[in-house]
Coordinates of C-alpha atoms in Angstrom, one line a residue:
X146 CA 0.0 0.0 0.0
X147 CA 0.9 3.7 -1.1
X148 CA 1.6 5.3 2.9
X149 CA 1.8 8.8 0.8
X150 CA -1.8 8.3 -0.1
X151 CA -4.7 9.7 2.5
X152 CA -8.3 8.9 2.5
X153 CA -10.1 11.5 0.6
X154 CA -13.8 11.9 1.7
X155 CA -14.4 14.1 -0.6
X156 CA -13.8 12.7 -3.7
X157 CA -15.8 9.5 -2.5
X158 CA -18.9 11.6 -1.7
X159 CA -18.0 14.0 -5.3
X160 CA -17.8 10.2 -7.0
X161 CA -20.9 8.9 -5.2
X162 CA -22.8 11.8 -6.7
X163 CA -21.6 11.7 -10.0
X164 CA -22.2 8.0 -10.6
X165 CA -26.0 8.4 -8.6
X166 CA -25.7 6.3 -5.6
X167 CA -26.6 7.3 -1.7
X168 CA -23.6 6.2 -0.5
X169 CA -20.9 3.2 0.2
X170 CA -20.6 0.6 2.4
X171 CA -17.8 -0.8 3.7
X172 CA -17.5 -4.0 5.4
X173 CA -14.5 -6.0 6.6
X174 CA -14.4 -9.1 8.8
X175 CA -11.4 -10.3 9.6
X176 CA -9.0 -8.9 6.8
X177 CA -11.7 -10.2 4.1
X178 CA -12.0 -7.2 2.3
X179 CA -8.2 -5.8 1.8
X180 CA -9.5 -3.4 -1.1
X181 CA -11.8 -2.0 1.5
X182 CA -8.9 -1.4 4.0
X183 CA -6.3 0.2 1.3
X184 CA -9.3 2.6 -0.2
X185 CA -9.9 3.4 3.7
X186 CA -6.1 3.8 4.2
X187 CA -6.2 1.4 7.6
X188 CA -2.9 0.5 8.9
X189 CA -1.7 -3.3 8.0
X190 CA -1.2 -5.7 10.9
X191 CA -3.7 -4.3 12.8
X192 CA -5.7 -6.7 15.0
X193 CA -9.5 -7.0 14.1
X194 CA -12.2 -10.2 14.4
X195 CA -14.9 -8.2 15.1
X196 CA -17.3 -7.1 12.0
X197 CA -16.8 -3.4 11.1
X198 CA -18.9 -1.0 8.8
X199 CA -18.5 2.0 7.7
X200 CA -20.8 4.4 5.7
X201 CA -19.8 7.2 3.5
X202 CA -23.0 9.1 1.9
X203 CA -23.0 11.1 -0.7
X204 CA -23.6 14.0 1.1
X205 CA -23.1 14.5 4.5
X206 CA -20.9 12.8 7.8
X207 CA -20.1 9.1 7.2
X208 CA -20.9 6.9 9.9
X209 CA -18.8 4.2 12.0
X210 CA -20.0 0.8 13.0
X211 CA -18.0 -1.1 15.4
X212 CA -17.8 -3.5 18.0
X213 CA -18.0 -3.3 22.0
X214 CA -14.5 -4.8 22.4
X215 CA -12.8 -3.0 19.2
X216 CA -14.1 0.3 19.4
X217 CA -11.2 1.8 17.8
X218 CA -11.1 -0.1 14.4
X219 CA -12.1 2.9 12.5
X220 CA -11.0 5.9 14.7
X221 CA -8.7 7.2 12.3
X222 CA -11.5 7.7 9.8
X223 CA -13.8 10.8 10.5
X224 CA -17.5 10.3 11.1
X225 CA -20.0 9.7 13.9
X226 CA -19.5 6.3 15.8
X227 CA -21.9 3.6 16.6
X228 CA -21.0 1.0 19.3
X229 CA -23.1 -2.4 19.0
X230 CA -22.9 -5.3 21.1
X231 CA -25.4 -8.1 19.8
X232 CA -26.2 -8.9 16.9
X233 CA -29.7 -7.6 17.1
X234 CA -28.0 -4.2 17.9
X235 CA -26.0 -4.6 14.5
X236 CA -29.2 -5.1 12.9
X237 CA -30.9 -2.0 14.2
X238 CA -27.9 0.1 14.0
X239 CA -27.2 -0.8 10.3
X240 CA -31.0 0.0 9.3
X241 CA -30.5 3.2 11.2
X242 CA -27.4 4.4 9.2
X243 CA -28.9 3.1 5.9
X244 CA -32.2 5.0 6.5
X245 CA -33.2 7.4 3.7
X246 CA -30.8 5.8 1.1
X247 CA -32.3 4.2 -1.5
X248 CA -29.1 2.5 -3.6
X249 CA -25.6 2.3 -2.1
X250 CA -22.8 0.6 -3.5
X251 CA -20.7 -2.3 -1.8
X252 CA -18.0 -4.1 -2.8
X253 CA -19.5 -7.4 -4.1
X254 CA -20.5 -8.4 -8.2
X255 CA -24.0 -9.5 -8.7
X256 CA -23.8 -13.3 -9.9
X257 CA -19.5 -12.6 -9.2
X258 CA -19.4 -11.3 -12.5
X259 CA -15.8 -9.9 -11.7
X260 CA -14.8 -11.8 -9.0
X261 CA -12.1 -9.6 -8.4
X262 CA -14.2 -7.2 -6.6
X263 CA -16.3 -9.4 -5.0
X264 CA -15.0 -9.3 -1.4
X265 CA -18.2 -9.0 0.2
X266 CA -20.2 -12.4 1.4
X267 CA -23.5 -13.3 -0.2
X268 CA -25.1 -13.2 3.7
X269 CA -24.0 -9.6 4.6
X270 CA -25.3 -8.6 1.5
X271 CA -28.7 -10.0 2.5
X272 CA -29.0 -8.8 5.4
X273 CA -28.1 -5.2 4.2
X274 CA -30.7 -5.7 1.8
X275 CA -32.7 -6.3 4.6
X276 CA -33.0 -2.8 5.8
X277 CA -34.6 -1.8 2.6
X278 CA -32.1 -0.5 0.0
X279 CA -31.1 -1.8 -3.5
X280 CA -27.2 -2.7 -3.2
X281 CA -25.2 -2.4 -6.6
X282 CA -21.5 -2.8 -7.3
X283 CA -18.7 -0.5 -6.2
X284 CA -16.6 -1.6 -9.3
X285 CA -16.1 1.2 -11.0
X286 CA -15.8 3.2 -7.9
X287 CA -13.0 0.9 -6.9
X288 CA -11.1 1.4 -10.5
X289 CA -10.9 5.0 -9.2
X290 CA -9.4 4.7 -5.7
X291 CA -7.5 1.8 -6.3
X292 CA -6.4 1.8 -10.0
X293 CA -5.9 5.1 -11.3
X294 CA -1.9 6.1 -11.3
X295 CA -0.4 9.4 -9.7
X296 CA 2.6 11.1 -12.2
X297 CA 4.6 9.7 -9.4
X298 CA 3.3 6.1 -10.0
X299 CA 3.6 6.5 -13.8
X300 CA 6.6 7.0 -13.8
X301 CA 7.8 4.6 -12.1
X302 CA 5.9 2.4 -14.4
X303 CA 8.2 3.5 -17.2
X304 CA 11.2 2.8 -15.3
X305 CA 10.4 -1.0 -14.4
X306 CA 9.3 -0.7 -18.7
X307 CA 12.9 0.3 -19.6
X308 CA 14.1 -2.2 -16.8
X309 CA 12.7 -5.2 -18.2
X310 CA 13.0 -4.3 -21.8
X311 CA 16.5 -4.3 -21.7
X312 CA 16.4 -7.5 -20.0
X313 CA 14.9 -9.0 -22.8
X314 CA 17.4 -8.6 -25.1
X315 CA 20.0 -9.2 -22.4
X316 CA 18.7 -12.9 -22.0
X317 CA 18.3 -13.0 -25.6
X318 CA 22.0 -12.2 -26.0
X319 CA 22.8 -14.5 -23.4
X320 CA 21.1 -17.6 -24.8
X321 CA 23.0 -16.9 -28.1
X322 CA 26.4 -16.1 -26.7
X323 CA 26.2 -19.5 -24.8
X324 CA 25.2 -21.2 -27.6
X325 CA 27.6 -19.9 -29.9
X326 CA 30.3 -20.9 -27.3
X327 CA 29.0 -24.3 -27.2
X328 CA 28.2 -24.3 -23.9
X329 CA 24.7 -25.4 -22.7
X330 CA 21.5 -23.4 -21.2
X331 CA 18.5 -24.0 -19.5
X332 CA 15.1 -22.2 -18.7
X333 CA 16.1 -22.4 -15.0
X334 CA 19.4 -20.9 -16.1
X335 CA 17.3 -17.8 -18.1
X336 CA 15.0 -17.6 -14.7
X337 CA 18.0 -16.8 -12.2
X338 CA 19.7 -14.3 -14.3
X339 CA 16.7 -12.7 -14.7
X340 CA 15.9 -12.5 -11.1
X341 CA 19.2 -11.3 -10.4
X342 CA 19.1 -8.3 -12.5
X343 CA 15.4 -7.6 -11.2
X344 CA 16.3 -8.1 -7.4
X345 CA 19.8 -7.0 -7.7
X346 CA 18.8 -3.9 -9.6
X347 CA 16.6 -2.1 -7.3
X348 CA 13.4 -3.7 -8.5
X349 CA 11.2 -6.4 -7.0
X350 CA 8.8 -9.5 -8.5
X351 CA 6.6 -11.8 -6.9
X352 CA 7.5 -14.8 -8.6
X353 CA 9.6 -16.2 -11.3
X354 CA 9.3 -15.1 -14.7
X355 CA 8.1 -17.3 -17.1
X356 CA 10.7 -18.8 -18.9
X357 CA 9.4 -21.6 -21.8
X358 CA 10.6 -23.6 -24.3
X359 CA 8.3 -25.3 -27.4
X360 CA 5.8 -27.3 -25.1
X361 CA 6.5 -25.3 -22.0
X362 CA 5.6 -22.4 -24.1
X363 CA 2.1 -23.6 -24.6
X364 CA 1.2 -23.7 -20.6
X365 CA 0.5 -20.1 -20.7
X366 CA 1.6 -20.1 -16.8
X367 CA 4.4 -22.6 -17.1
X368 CA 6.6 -22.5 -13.9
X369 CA 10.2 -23.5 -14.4
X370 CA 11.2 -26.4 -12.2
X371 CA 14.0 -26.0 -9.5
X372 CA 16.2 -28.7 -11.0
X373 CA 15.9 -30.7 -13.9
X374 CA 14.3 -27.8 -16.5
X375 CA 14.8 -27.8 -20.2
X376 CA 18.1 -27.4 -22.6
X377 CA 17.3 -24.3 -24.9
X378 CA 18.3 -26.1 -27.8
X379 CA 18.9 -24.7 -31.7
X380 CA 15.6 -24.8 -33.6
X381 CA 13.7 -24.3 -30.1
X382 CA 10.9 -21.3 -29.7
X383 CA 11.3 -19.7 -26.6
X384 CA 8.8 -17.2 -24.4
X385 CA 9.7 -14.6 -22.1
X386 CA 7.2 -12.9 -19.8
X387 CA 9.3 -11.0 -17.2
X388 CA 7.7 -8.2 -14.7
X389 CA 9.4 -6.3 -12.3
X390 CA 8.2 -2.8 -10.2
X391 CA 11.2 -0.7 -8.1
X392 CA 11.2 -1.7 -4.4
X393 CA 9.4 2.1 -3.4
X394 CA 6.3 1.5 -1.7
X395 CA 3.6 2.6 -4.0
X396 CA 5.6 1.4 -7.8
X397 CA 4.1 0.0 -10.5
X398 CA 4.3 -2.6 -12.0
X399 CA 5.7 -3.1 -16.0
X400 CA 4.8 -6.8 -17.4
X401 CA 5.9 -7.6 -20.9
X402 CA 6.1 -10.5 -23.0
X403 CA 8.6 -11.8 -26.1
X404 CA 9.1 -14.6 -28.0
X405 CA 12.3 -16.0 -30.3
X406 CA 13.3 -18.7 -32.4
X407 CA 16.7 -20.4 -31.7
X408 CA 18.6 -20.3 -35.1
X409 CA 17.7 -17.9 -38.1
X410 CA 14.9 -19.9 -40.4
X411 CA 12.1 -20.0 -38.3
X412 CA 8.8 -22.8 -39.4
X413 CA 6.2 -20.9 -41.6
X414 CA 3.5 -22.2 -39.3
X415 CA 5.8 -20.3 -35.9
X416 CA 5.8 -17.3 -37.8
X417 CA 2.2 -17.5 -39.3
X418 CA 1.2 -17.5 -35.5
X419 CA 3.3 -14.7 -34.1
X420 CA 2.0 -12.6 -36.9
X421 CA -1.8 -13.2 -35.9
X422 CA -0.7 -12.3 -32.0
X423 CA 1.2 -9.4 -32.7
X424 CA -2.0 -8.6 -34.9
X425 CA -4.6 -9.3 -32.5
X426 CA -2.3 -7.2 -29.8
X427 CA -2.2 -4.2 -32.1
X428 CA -5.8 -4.3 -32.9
X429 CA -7.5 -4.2 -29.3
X430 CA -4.5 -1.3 -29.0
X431 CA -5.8 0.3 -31.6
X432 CA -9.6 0.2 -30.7
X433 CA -8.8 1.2 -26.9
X434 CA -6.7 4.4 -28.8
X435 CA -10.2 5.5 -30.6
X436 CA -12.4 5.0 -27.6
X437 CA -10.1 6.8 -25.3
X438 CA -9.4 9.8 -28.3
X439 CA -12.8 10.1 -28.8
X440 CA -14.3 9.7 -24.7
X441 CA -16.1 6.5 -25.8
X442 CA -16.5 4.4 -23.2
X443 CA -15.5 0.9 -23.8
X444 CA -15.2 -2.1 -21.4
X445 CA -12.7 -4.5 -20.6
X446 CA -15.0 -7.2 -22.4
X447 CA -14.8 -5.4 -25.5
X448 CA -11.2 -5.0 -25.9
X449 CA -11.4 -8.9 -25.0
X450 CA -13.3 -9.5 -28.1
X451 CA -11.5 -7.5 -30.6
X452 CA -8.4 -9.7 -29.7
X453 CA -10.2 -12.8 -29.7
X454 CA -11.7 -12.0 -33.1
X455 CA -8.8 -11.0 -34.9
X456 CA -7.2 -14.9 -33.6
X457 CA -10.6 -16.8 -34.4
X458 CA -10.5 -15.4 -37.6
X459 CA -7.2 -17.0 -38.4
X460 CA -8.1 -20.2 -37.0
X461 CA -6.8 -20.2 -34.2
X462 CA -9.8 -19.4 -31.2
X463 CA -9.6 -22.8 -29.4
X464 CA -6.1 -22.3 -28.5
X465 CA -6.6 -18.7 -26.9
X466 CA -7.4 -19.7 -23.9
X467 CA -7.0 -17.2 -21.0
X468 CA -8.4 -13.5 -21.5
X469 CA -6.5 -10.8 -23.4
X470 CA -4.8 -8.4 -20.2
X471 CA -5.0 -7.5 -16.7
X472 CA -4.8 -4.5 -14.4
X473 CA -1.8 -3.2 -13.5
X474 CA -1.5 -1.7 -10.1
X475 CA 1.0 -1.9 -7.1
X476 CA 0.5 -6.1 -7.3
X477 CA 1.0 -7.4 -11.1
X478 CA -2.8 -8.1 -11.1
X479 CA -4.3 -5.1 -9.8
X480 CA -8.0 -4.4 -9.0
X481 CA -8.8 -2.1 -12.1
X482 CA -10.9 -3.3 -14.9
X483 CA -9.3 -6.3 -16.5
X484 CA -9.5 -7.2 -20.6
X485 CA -12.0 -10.1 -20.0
X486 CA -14.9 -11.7 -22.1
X487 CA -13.7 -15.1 -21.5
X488 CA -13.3 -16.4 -17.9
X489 CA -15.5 -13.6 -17.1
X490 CA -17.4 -11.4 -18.3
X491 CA -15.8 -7.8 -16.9
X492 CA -18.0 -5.3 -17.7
X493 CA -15.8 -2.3 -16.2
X494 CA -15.4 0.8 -17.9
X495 CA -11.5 1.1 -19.0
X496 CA -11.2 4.6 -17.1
X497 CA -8.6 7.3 -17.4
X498 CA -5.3 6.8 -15.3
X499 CA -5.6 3.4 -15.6
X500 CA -3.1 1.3 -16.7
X501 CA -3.4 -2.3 -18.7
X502 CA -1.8 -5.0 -20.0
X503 CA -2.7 -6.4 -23.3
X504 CA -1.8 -9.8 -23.9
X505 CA -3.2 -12.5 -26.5
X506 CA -1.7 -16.0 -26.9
X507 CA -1.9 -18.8 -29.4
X508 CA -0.8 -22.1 -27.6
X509 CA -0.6 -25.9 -29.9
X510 CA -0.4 -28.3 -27.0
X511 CA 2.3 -30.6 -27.1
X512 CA 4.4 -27.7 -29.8
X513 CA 4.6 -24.6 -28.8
X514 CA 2.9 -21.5 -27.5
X515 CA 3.2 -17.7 -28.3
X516 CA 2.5 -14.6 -26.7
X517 CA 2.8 -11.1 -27.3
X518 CA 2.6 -8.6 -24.3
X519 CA 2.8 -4.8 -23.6
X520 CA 1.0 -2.6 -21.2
X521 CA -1.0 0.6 -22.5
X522 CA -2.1 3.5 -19.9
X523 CA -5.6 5.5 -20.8
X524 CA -4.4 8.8 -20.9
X525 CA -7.6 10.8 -20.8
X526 CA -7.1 11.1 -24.7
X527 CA -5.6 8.5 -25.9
X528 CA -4.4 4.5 -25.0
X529 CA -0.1 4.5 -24.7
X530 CA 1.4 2.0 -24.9
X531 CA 4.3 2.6 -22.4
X532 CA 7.8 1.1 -22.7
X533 CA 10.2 1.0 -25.6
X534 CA 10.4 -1.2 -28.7
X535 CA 7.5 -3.5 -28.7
X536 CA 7.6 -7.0 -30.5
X537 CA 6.9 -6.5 -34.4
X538 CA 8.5 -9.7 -35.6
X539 CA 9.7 -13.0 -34.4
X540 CA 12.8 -12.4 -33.0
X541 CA 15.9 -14.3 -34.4
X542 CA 18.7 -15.4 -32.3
X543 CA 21.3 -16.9 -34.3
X544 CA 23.7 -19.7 -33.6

């Protein structure tokens, strides 16, 4: 979490307005909502098993629900305070602080549409339906207080970007130097030294990059064993998915994704299905670019389908099997609007500050798998696509 960030009441209440909802509800019970606690700014590690709410209207004081024996859960928030005791007295205090709204927003997905989101339990949401009022998602609310990027955090974005662009053609350069010495490499090889110049750099990851070879390349998340990995061998295709955000509390994550062919006459059929990637890619990049120009609002399932259309077209639409990109945020799958029409259906608007990855893969089981990868920001008039030197062609590394 961002410690430089404060809650801002105000821009809640001016959002709450602006999108026509009474107000939101917070909820947490024992850590289960953590998007409600970082919007909230609450300090990590603190102890809670009580049930806590807390109200912000759109106009007007927001109110405080706590427990007898944690009274201070929320102190650092502003707003009245309610003290309950039973559970009857949770009842009747909740009704009483959702009296005269009519629709207030909490963070759940109707049917867990975006699952994401949906931190809230099906029961709380009952009984808060209880009291009378029609509860809709927080979503889009949440894109804005969780998702959207200060200059500060964009730029950091572009440093990780340059970071782990180099990187890629350092490990490129590395796989061909050791070949051409007639030494031998392995993915696990590829994965350490690229940890090393992440985590030795002044940048962080959360997990190994993904480092595949011809079969491997078709698990979209293949992990690469501890001991006993693959030989990058000549003739071989190999992926390389690599993210990496500075150590600074509060970075941002840049996730990118390359593919090469071992040797310099690559199969027609390899580079027949990099082109329709790197198509697909620059398509949905293209489409977000004259939604955002234009202040059309397009969704995360739409982008979804312009990718998936462009690879379905070519044949290919059974062996796309994951959605086209995710949030970026301070974790490398953040809570903004993701580029989904597959394993869900996200219906979030793609909204200005927000940053993305876009991401379509063709994976042959059994062969090989390719994906192409770069991260675009909605700039308020336009969809960048940050970083230097994207992937145009199949990248040759020559023995």
């Amino acid at each position: 979490m961002d410690n430089s960030k404060t809650f801002d009441l105000a821009a809640i209440q001016e959002s709450l307005r602006e999108s026509g909802i009474d107000g939101w509800l917070f909820y947490d019970f024992r850590g289960s909502d953590p998007i409600a606690r970082n919007i909230l700014r609450l300090a990590e590690g603190k102890m809670g098993t009580r049930r806590w709410f807390y109200y912000v209207p759109a106009e007007g004081e927001p109110c405080k629900l706590v427990h007898a024996i944690e009274t201070a859960a929320l102190d650092n928030l502003p707003g009245s305070k309610t003290v309950y005791l039973t559970w009857q007295s949770l009842d009747a205090a909740l009704s009483e602080t959702l009296s005269g709204a009519a629709k207030i927003a909490m963070n759940y997905s109707p049917g867990n549409e975006v699952p994401y989101v949906s931190r809230v339990d099906a029961g709380t949401v009952e009984a808060v339906r209880n009291t009378g009022v029609d509860v809709v998602t927080s979503a889009d609310l949440i894109q804005i207080f969780e998702s959207v990027l200060s200059a500060g955090q964009l730029e950091s974005h572009r440093r990780a970007g340059a970071h782990i662009r180099g990187l890629v053609d350092e490990v490129f350069a590395l796989v061909g130097d050791t070949l051409r010495a007639g030494k031998t490499i392995t993915e696990r090889d590829v994965c350490d030294y690229a940890n090393e110049r992440i985590r030795g750099e002044g940048y962080e990851n959360d997990h190994d990059p993904i480092v595949g070879v011809n079969e491997n390349a078709a698990d979209p998340h293949f992990e690469v064993p501890a001991e006993n990995s693959s030989e990058i061998r000549p003739g071989d295709l190999l992926l390389f998915d690599v993210w990496a955000k500075e150590t600074e509390p509060g970075s941002i994550y840049a996730d990118i994704t390359w593919c090469a062919f071992i040797g310099s006459e690559p199969p027609e059929e390899m580079l027949t299905v990099f082109n329709v990637v790197r198509d697909s890619r620059k398509a949905a990049c293209t489409r977000a670019h004259e939604a955002f120009s234009s202040g059309e609002e397009i969704r995360g399932c739409d982008l979804d389908r312009i990718t998936r259309g462009v690879i379905t077209d070519a044949g290919y639409g059974e062996y796309f099997i994951h959605r086209t990109g995710h949030n970026l945020h301070e974790f490398i799958h953040g809570n903004g609007a993701n580029l989904d029409d597959l394993e869900t259906h996200d219906t979030r608007r793609l909204v200005p500050g927000t940053l993305f990855t876009v991401e379509p893969g063709i994976y042959l089981p059994g062969r090989f798998g390719i994906r192409s990868e770069v991260d675009v920001y909605h700039t308020g008039q336009g969809a960048e696509v940050t970083g230097p030197e994207h992937q145009e062609e199949l990248v040759r590394i020559e023995i």
